Amino acid sequence: MSKKQKKRAATAATTLPAKPDFWDSLKPAHRHLICVAALLLLPVLLSPDTIVGGERFMAHDIIQWRAGAEADIQYRNETGTEPLWSPSMFSGMPSYFVNYARSVPHLDSFLSSSLSIIYPAFPYWVILLGSYVMFTLMGFSSLSALLGAIFIGFTTYIPIIIGAGHNAKFYAFSYIPWLLSGYLLLTKYRRPLLGFFVFALVMNFELRAGHPQVTYYFMYVLAIWWGYDTWKAWKGQVMPDWIKRTSLIAAAGLFAFICNVQPYLSIYEYTPYSIRGGSQLEETSGLGIDYAMAWSQGWFELTTLVVPEIMGGSSNEGTYWGDKTFTSGPHYLGAIAFLLMLIGLFRSKNQTKWVFFSAGVLTMLFSLGSNFSTFNYLFFNYMPFYNKFRAPEMWLMVTTFSFSVVAVFGIGALHDLYREKIRRPAAIYLPAGLAAGVALILLFVSLTSLSYEKPGERSQLAMQVAQQNNVSPDNPQVRQVVANYLNEQIFPEREKKARNDSLRTLVYILFGAGLVIAAISGKIPFNAMLIGLIVLTSLDLIVAGKRYIQYGDKVPNSQSETAVLEARERSVDRYVRERIDSGEGYPYRAFPITDNPFNNAVPSFFYPTIGGYSGAKLSIYQDLIEQAIYTDGGLNNPVLSMLNTKYIVSRQQFNLPGFFTVYEGADGVVMENRNVMPKAFFADSLVVADGPGDALARLGRNFDPASFAILESDAGIVVRRDTAATATVVLYDRREIVVETSRSEPGFLVLSEIYYPAGWKAYVNDQETGIHKTNYVLRGVAVPEGNATVRFEYNPRSHEISSTISWIANIMLMLIGLGAIALEFKRRRNPAEHPH
């Protein structure tokens, strides 16, 4: 053997494995206690002021939710019944997508409400402990499970959604590791009853979290894992046993859905009529593809998984320069997780790694959205439910989760190397070198090749400068001013962020690789390496996460959402609120246009509006917003009038026929509609349109809601003009509206409430009658001559039935849980009779 070969052999094969270290000498229970304590402590380091500092998050989406839900909450508190129909936004919509108090309480409701004072600690503890349990069930050591839990729990996307107020999204995400733990109990362990209970209970909580998009996305991980296990069962010729286990999984999932059939049955009933169910005009069955694909991740922007601010970080700082309209921050995986993921891919012998790696790659491709249109449009058009959700970037929460699991397989591979009799540090040179090489390349690119210019940014700035100076955007001086501004103030800051974070990632990878090589070489104990990686990872992810959680608005714990909203009341809001009541038993509506009226729910806290904030408004109303509320000449007065719009709140007055300025204040003006239609009114005649598109178009062509009503089909209704006819609203409630009419001729009554056929019924003199879609978005009924009582009732059968079913199913689930716990105690007392 040559000297060179001897030297290489000496490097590759040295000492035997070391003896058990201090961590191995601890009892297993003590190891778990230490790890759990660490997981409970770490969220405090991320956001101490919300746990011990007397503050809580009051982010934008929380304020928007509370503003839109306030009327529902007040109604529920005053009457003790569920409102079902919410009148505050978009001229009325089902309350399931605004605010819904579950009539079936459960453990998650109790814990989340009692621990909400220290949010986000509670969902953090749920996801961290769930991840720890999941990795432990996978067979990893306590420290490996601890590190894996930190990977999953402290990806930067979680601080981002906390800061944005996406609480439901965080809760739904927090249950995912527990759900996969239930899957493991059912598939890897002989715990059928316990596995069934855990899977059903956690799926129950997952559905109760109220964010179907998160649930749907992670079903891809579960489906891929199940497919892999099915293939293994077929190869191992154990299909009968696997079919039994699969049946239990399906039954547990179905049972969880039955526990949550309220309100999901009503949501399912509503979805076809919402923008999530498509457009009647465009004959689509889901979101519009352009709307759904907004916030697609860019190809190069995927590097933020490794270098968080290579694209500038957050739009809040004005430094983000990627393709998206704006962003609150990146989906940063973590430098150590990236290193260990590559080690897992190259060195782990556990084939389950491919389940999570393939899930990570697939969802990463999904996140590209319109930037990988050939692939994603195929799924959008043919994959069930894919077209119900928007913002493809959100798929990356599955990517980081899946890659984190692969990283823990990397730890397992290192443990196998450490236990070998011959030391082989060279075995990890390739993945470690690849990880460092990627960081080094990104550092080089950040210094030499990136433009740091957001698409369209230069022309947008030129337009602003030109408007301020009353010159053309193509003016050479304007272009020079913009160029100087970008080159001197914007680009250097973006380059600094990219350079610093690329260097930061490289340093973490080198430190992590050094610890790994030292352990595999036998220079330090394996558990000492893991503790070092835990410290590095915690420092990396918590420091990075603090960048984005700081953008969340915080208030003292004593300050409620209503107090925050009341402080936002302007003098114009006060004027409208004091005068919004019609004096006839119902409130008028207002149209606040001082801000984006269809993306702002705050005014609805003070009075009903024709705008609001919702990602699931009725599709016919969205059509009205896009094609009828505004016309070429500005606002469409007849449409505003038919929507019962009494006031417009504006920054300054403007000319609009029928509207007159009645209040001027420092924060705007209020204009009153003198032609506003009452809540219930008669149309002198009927016009039958040639389908929905024609009906909508007619709202902009000499439309007069008092003269004629537009129907979309000929119902054979007889209408004769009656100038002396009266229609009086005698009851206006969330579930019932009653109108007394008096006519000398048959007529047609139009109700200024949104048409929604899945639940609303109409009765004339206690005889059910048809509700006709009128003026594209309203309701209309035929009424006879003489005196009549017209009653509109909203009490969907789906709500009544689902409530009863949910109660029964949840009680049954608790009984199954008690049985599973009893069986587990019996198993522990007599382990020989109940093998694993």
GROMACS .gro file of C-alpha atoms in nm, residues 53-386:
model
  334
   53GLY     CA    1  -4.477   4.089   2.870
   54GLY     CA    2  -4.848   4.158   2.900
   55GLU     CA    3  -4.908   4.206   2.526
   56ARG     CA    4  -5.096   4.020   2.256
   57PHE     CA    5  -5.116   4.027   1.879
   58MET     CA    6  -5.378   4.243   1.715
   59ALA     CA    7  -5.287   4.203   1.349
   60HIS     CA    8  -5.465   4.326   1.039
   61ASP     CA    9  -5.665   4.010   0.971
   62ILE     CA   10  -5.782   3.987   1.332
   63ILE     CA   11  -5.915   4.342   1.314
   64GLN     CA   12  -6.079   4.273   0.978
   65TRP     CA   13  -6.240   3.955   1.109
   66ARG     CA   14  -6.374   4.120   1.422
   67ALA     CA   15  -6.511   4.418   1.231
   68GLY     CA   16  -6.707   4.197   0.994
   69ALA     CA   17  -6.820   3.962   1.271
   70GLU     CA   18  -6.923   4.222   1.529
   71ALA     CA   19  -7.291   4.234   1.430
   72ASP     CA   20  -7.309   3.853   1.438
   73ILE     CA   21  -7.144   3.839   1.779
   74GLN     CA   22  -7.382   4.099   1.919
   75TYR     CA   23  -7.682   3.913   1.779
   76ARG     CA   24  -7.560   3.585   1.929
   77ASN     CA   25  -7.502   3.743   2.270
   78GLU     CA   26  -7.839   3.918   2.271
   79THR     CA   27  -8.056   3.631   2.140
   80GLY     CA   28  -7.863   3.317   2.232
   81THR     CA   29  -7.909   3.182   1.879
   82GLU     CA   30  -7.677   3.150   1.582
   83PRO     CA   31  -7.731   3.431   1.328
   84LEU     CA   32  -7.671   3.212   1.018
   85TRP     CA   33  -7.709   3.514   0.787
   86SER     CA   34  -7.471   3.809   0.821
   87PRO     CA   35  -7.597   4.148   0.690
   88SER     CA   36  -7.287   4.354   0.766
   89MET     CA   37  -7.080   4.305   0.450
   90PHE     CA   38  -7.145   4.270   0.079
   91SER     CA   39  -7.515   4.345   0.129
   92GLY     CA   40  -7.552   4.017   0.318
   93MET     CA   41  -7.402   3.666   0.303
   94PRO     CA   42  -7.415   3.341   0.503
   95SER     CA   43  -7.234   3.377   0.832
   96TYR     CA   44  -7.032   3.054   0.796
   97PHE     CA   45  -6.750   3.247   0.628
   98VAL     CA   46  -6.782   3.549   0.856
   99ASN     CA   47  -6.826   3.423   1.210
  100TYR     CA   48  -6.960   3.095   1.335
  101ALA     CA   49  -6.974   2.977   1.696
  102ARG     CA   50  -6.973   2.601   1.706
  103SER     CA   51  -7.262   2.463   1.904
  104VAL     CA   52  -7.063   2.144   1.971
  105PRO     CA   53  -6.782   2.233   2.218
  106HIS     CA   54  -6.466   2.029   2.248
  107LEU     CA   55  -6.130   2.018   2.422
  108ASP     CA   56  -5.961   2.238   2.161
  109SER     CA   57  -6.220   2.511   2.217
  110PHE     CA   58  -6.159   2.509   2.591
  111LEU     CA   59  -5.779   2.514   2.565
  112SER     CA   60  -5.754   2.773   2.288
  113SER     CA   61  -5.994   3.010   2.465
  114SER     CA   62  -5.836   2.969   2.808
  115LEU     CA   63  -5.480   3.004   2.672
  116SER     CA   64  -5.553   3.273   2.413
  117ILE     CA   65  -5.403   3.529   2.650
  118ILE     CA   66  -5.058   3.385   2.570
  119TYR     CA   67  -5.108   3.332   2.199
  120PRO     CA   68  -4.904   3.222   2.002
  121ALA     CA   69  -4.752   2.999   2.270
  122PHE     CA   70  -5.038   2.747   2.273
  123PRO     CA   71  -5.039   2.652   1.901
  124TYR     CA   72  -4.658   2.660   1.912
  125TRP     CA   73  -4.663   2.404   2.192
  126VAL     CA   74  -4.914   2.195   1.997
  127ILE     CA   75  -4.701   2.179   1.682
  128LEU     CA   76  -4.370   2.136   1.865
  129LEU     CA   77  -4.491   1.858   2.094
  130GLY     CA   78  -4.680   1.696   1.806
  131SER     CA   79  -4.365   1.693   1.594
  132TYR     CA   80  -4.168   1.548   1.884
  133VAL     CA   81  -4.424   1.268   1.928
  134MET     CA   82  -4.430   1.203   1.551
  135PHE     CA   83  -4.051   1.165   1.527
  136THR     CA   84  -4.045   0.949   1.840
  137LEU     CA   85  -4.305   0.716   1.687
  138MET     CA   86  -4.090   0.703   1.373
  139GLY     CA   87  -3.816   0.555   1.592
  140PHE     CA   88  -3.581   0.851   1.627
  141SER     CA   89  -3.398   0.932   1.951
  142SER     CA   90  -3.520   1.204   2.185
  143LEU     CA   91  -3.260   1.461   2.078
  144SER     CA   92  -3.321   1.384   1.709
  145ALA     CA   93  -3.695   1.431   1.766
  146LEU     CA   94  -3.625   1.757   1.949
  147LEU     CA   95  -3.418   1.891   1.660
  148GLY     CA   96  -3.682   1.782   1.408
  149ALA     CA   97  -3.955   1.956   1.607
  150ILE     CA   98  -3.752   2.279   1.599
  151PHE     CA   99  -3.711   2.246   1.221
  152ILE     CA  100  -4.087   2.217   1.173
  153GLY     CA  101  -4.202   2.456   1.442
  154PHE     CA  102  -3.973   2.750   1.373
  155THR     CA  103  -3.977   2.783   0.996
  156THR     CA  104  -4.013   3.157   0.932
  157TYR     CA  105  -4.358   3.115   0.777
  158ILE     CA  106  -4.509   3.068   1.123
  159PRO     CA  107  -4.395   3.409   1.259
  160ILE     CA  108  -4.523   3.558   0.933
  161ILE     CA  109  -4.875   3.418   0.972
  162ILE     CA  110  -4.873   3.513   1.340
  163GLY     CA  111  -4.787   3.869   1.252
  164ALA     CA  112  -5.055   3.875   0.981
  165GLY     CA  113  -5.322   3.745   1.218
  166HIS     CA  114  -5.381   3.417   1.030
  167ASN     CA  115  -5.469   3.235   1.351
  168ALA     CA  116  -5.686   2.967   1.190
  169LYS     CA  117  -5.402   2.879   0.953
  170PHE     CA  118  -5.160   2.838   1.243
  171TYR     CA  119  -5.400   2.621   1.442
  172ALA     CA  120  -5.467   2.401   1.139
  173PHE     CA  121  -5.093   2.365   1.078
  174SER     CA  122  -5.025   2.285   1.444
  175TYR     CA  123  -5.236   1.966   1.433
  176ILE     CA  124  -5.061   1.815   1.128
  177PRO     CA  125  -4.781   1.630   1.317
  178TRP     CA  126  -5.042   1.484   1.553
  179LEU     CA  127  -5.244   1.368   1.252
  180LEU     CA  128  -4.942   1.189   1.108
  181SER     CA  129  -4.878   1.038   1.452
  182GLY     CA  130  -5.228   0.890   1.439
  183TYR     CA  131  -5.145   0.749   1.097
  184LEU     CA  132  -4.831   0.587   1.242
  185LEU     CA  133  -5.028   0.433   1.528
  186LEU     CA  134  -5.268   0.280   1.279
  187THR     CA  135  -5.010   0.158   1.028
  188LYS     CA  136  -4.688   0.079   1.216
  189TYR     CA  137  -4.814  -0.028   1.558
  190ARG     CA  138  -5.073  -0.278   1.670
  191ARG     CA  139  -5.286  -0.013   1.834
  192PRO     CA  140  -5.605  -0.020   1.624
  193LEU     CA  141  -5.841   0.136   1.878
  194LEU     CA  142  -5.589   0.392   2.006
  195GLY     CA  143  -5.479   0.475   1.652
  196PHE     CA  144  -5.839   0.513   1.539
  197PHE     CA  145  -5.915   0.745   1.830
  198VAL     CA  146  -5.602   0.960   1.786
  199PHE     CA  147  -5.643   0.991   1.410
  200ALA     CA  148  -6.016   1.069   1.435
  201LEU     CA  149  -5.971   1.312   1.726
  202VAL     CA  150  -5.686   1.505   1.561
  203MET     CA  151  -5.862   1.511   1.225
  204ASN     CA  152  -6.162   1.640   1.417
  205PHE     CA  153  -5.950   1.924   1.560
  206GLU     CA  154  -5.792   1.983   1.220
  207LEU     CA  155  -6.132   2.035   1.061
  208ARG     CA  156  -6.248   2.246   1.354
  209ALA     CA  157  -5.952   2.477   1.305
  210GLY     CA  158  -6.142   2.614   1.008
  211HIS     CA  159  -5.873   2.642   0.742
  212PRO     CA  160  -5.955   2.385   0.471
  213GLN     CA  161  -5.666   2.501   0.253
  214VAL     CA  162  -5.406   2.383   0.506
  215THR     CA  163  -5.589   2.053   0.552
  216TYR     CA  164  -5.616   1.996   0.178
  217TYR     CA  165  -5.249   2.070   0.117
  218PHE     CA  166  -5.126   1.826   0.379
  219MET     CA  167  -5.355   1.552   0.251
  220TYR     CA  168  -5.105   1.524  -0.035
  221VAL     CA  169  -4.836   1.418   0.215
  222LEU     CA  170  -5.070   1.163   0.369
  223ALA     CA  171  -5.177   1.033   0.027
  224ILE     CA  172  -4.817   0.986  -0.089
  225TRP     CA  173  -4.725   0.811   0.236
  226TRP     CA  174  -5.028   0.584   0.210
  227GLY     CA  175  -4.940   0.505  -0.152
  228TYR     CA  176  -4.587   0.409  -0.054
  229ASP     CA  177  -4.708   0.190   0.233
  230THR     CA  178  -4.960   0.024   0.001
  231TRP     CA  179  -4.682  -0.059  -0.242
  232LYS     CA  180  -4.473  -0.204   0.044
  233ALA     CA  181  -4.768  -0.413   0.164
  234TRP     CA  182  -4.821  -0.549  -0.186
  235LYS     CA  183  -4.452  -0.637  -0.220
  236GLY     CA  184  -4.451  -0.795   0.125
  237GLN     CA  185  -4.768  -0.990   0.048
  238VAL     CA  186  -4.951  -0.855   0.352
  239MET     CA  187  -5.232  -0.684   0.166
  240PRO     CA  188  -5.517  -0.832   0.378
  241ASP     CA  189  -5.371  -0.678   0.694
  242TRP     CA  190  -5.300  -0.351   0.512
  243ILE     CA  191  -5.655  -0.333   0.381
  244LYS     CA  192  -5.782  -0.363   0.739
  245ARG     CA  193  -5.553  -0.081   0.852
  246THR     CA  194  -5.650   0.132   0.554
  247SER     CA  195  -6.015   0.076   0.635
  248LEU     CA  196  -5.954   0.203   0.987
  249ILE     CA  197  -5.781   0.515   0.848
  250ALA     CA  198  -6.071   0.584   0.614
  251ALA     CA  199  -6.325   0.518   0.887
  252ALA     CA  200  -6.144   0.748   1.132
  253GLY     CA  201  -6.129   1.026   0.873
  254LEU     CA  202  -6.497   0.983   0.790
  255PHE     CA  203  -6.586   0.978   1.158
  256ALA     CA  204  -6.396   1.306   1.209
  257PHE     CA  205  -6.587   1.463   0.925
  258ILE     CA  206  -6.917   1.346   1.074
  259CYS     CA  207  -6.811   1.510   1.401
  260ASN     CA  208  -6.768   1.829   1.200
  261VAL     CA  209  -7.060   1.796   0.965
  262GLN     CA  210  -7.174   2.118   1.127
  263PRO     CA  211  -7.084   2.364   0.975
  264TYR     CA  212  -6.907   2.187   0.685
  265LEU     CA  213  -7.232   2.065   0.535
  266SER     CA  214  -7.353   2.424   0.520
  267ILE     CA  215  -7.015   2.538   0.385
  268TYR     CA  216  -7.034   2.267   0.119
  269GLU     CA  217  -7.383   2.388   0.040
  270TYR     CA  218  -7.259   2.747   0.012
  271THR     CA  219  -6.940   2.688  -0.188
  272PRO     CA  220  -7.100   2.651  -0.535
  273TYR     CA  221  -7.251   3.000  -0.492
  274SER     CA  222  -6.929   3.163  -0.370
  275ILE     CA  223  -6.628   3.279  -0.570
  276ARG     CA  224  -6.465   2.953  -0.462
  277GLY     CA  225  -6.726   2.767  -0.664
  278GLY     CA  226  -6.663   2.956  -0.985
  279SER     CA  227  -6.848   3.214  -1.189
  280GLN     CA  228  -7.192   3.172  -1.340
  281LEU     CA  229  -7.099   3.419  -1.612
  282GLU     CA  230  -6.775   3.244  -1.708
  283GLU     CA  231  -6.919   2.896  -1.648
  284THR     CA  232  -6.629   2.794  -1.424
  285SER     CA  233  -6.639   2.564  -1.120
  286GLY     CA  234  -6.363   2.722  -0.913
  287LEU     CA  235  -6.163   3.038  -0.868
  288GLY     CA  236  -6.056   3.228  -1.176
  289ILE     CA  237  -5.713   3.105  -1.273
  290ASP     CA  238  -5.551   3.450  -1.266
  291TYR     CA  239  -5.695   3.518  -0.921
  292ALA     CA  240  -5.598   3.174  -0.792
  293MET     CA  241  -5.243   3.197  -0.927
  294ALA     CA  242  -5.169   3.538  -0.773
  295TRP     CA  243  -4.875   3.514  -0.532
  296SER     CA  244  -4.696   3.248  -0.732
  297GLN     CA  245  -4.342   3.180  -0.615
  298GLY     CA  246  -4.067   3.272  -0.858
  299TRP     CA  247  -3.811   3.014  -0.969
  300PHE     CA  248  -3.512   3.200  -0.826
  301GLU     CA  249  -3.717   3.299  -0.523
  302LEU     CA  250  -3.713   2.932  -0.420
  303THR     CA  251  -3.358   3.003  -0.298
  304THR     CA  252  -3.518   3.181   0.000
  305LEU     CA  253  -3.568   2.831   0.140
  306VAL     CA  254  -3.193   2.842   0.202
  307VAL     CA  255  -3.108   3.216   0.211
  308PRO     CA  256  -3.405   3.396   0.365
  309GLU     CA  257  -3.349   3.752   0.243
  310ILE     CA  258  -3.178   3.697  -0.088
  311MET     CA  259  -3.491   3.853  -0.242
  312GLY     CA  260  -3.503   4.135   0.011
  313GLY     CA  261  -3.718   3.982   0.285
  314SER     CA  262  -4.041   4.164   0.365
  315SER     CA  263  -4.236   4.425   0.169
  316ASN     CA  264  -4.295   4.600   0.502
  317GLU     CA  265  -3.935   4.722   0.482
  318GLY     CA  266  -3.965   4.814   0.116
  319THR     CA  267  -3.678   4.584   0.027
  320TYR     CA  268  -3.860   4.290  -0.135
  321TRP     CA  269  -3.793   4.278  -0.507
  322GLY     CA  270  -3.951   3.952  -0.620
  323ASP     CA  271  -4.238   3.897  -0.864
  324LYS     CA  272  -4.518   3.888  -0.607
  325THR     CA  273  -4.721   4.205  -0.548
  326PHE     CA  274  -4.595   4.207  -0.191
  327THR     CA  275  -4.487   3.956   0.071
  328SER     CA  276  -4.446   3.946   0.447
  329GLY     CA  277  -4.137   3.729   0.426
  330PRO     CA  278  -3.988   3.401   0.301
  331HIS     CA  279  -4.042   3.032   0.381
  332TYR     CA  280  -3.696   2.977   0.529
  333LEU     CA  281  -3.614   2.610   0.589
  334GLY     CA  282  -3.297   2.670   0.795
  335ALA     CA  283  -2.930   2.621   0.711
  336ILE     CA  284  -2.883   2.317   0.938
  337ALA     CA  285  -3.202   2.157   0.809
  338PHE     CA  286  -3.076   2.205   0.451
  339LEU     CA  287  -2.744   2.040   0.540
  340LEU     CA  288  -2.909   1.746   0.714
  341MET     CA  289  -3.168   1.708   0.437
  342LEU     CA  290  -2.887   1.651   0.186
  343ILE     CA  291  -2.721   1.406   0.423
  344GLY     CA  292  -3.053   1.224   0.453
  345LEU     CA  293  -3.093   1.205   0.076
  346PHE     CA  294  -2.741   1.074   0.019
  347ARG     CA  295  -2.687   0.855   0.324
  348SER     CA  296  -3.017   0.745   0.482
  349LYS     CA  297  -3.113   0.386   0.408
  350ASN     CA  298  -3.471   0.441   0.523
  351GLN     CA  299  -3.677   0.451   0.205
  352THR     CA  300  -3.957   0.647   0.373
  353LYS     CA  301  -3.741   0.953   0.313
  354TRP     CA  302  -3.861   0.946  -0.049
  355VAL     CA  303  -4.220   0.992   0.068
  356PHE     CA  304  -4.139   1.325   0.224
  357PHE     CA  305  -3.884   1.431  -0.034
  358SER     CA  306  -4.129   1.370  -0.318
  359ALA     CA  307  -4.402   1.554  -0.126
  360GLY     CA  308  -4.161   1.844  -0.075
  361VAL     CA  309  -4.061   1.860  -0.441
  362LEU     CA  310  -4.421   1.826  -0.564
  363THR     CA  311  -4.550   2.106  -0.342
  364MET     CA  312  -4.249   2.320  -0.428
  365LEU     CA  313  -4.350   2.289  -0.794
  366PHE     CA  314  -4.710   2.370  -0.699
  367SER     CA  315  -4.586   2.687  -0.529
  368LEU     CA  316  -4.453   2.815  -0.862
  369GLY     CA  317  -4.811   2.857  -0.983
  370SER     CA  318  -4.821   3.056  -1.306
  371ASN     CA  319  -4.441   3.047  -1.321
  372PHE     CA  320  -4.472   2.675  -1.403
  373SER     CA  321  -4.805   2.705  -1.581
  374THR     CA  322  -4.796   2.388  -1.796
  375PHE     CA  323  -4.770   2.174  -1.484
  376ASN     CA  324  -4.992   2.371  -1.248
  377TYR     CA  325  -5.270   2.455  -1.491
  378LEU     CA  326  -5.310   2.081  -1.549
  379PHE     CA  327  -5.369   2.025  -1.179
  380PHE     CA  328  -5.585   2.337  -1.159
  381ASN     CA  329  -5.816   2.205  -1.429
  382TYR     CA  330  -5.833   1.838  -1.332
  383MET     CA  331  -5.730   1.778  -0.970
  384PRO     CA  332  -6.035   1.779  -0.738
  385PHE     CA  333  -6.059   2.091  -0.517
  386TYR     CA  334  -5.726   2.228  -0.642
   0.00000   0.00000   0.00000
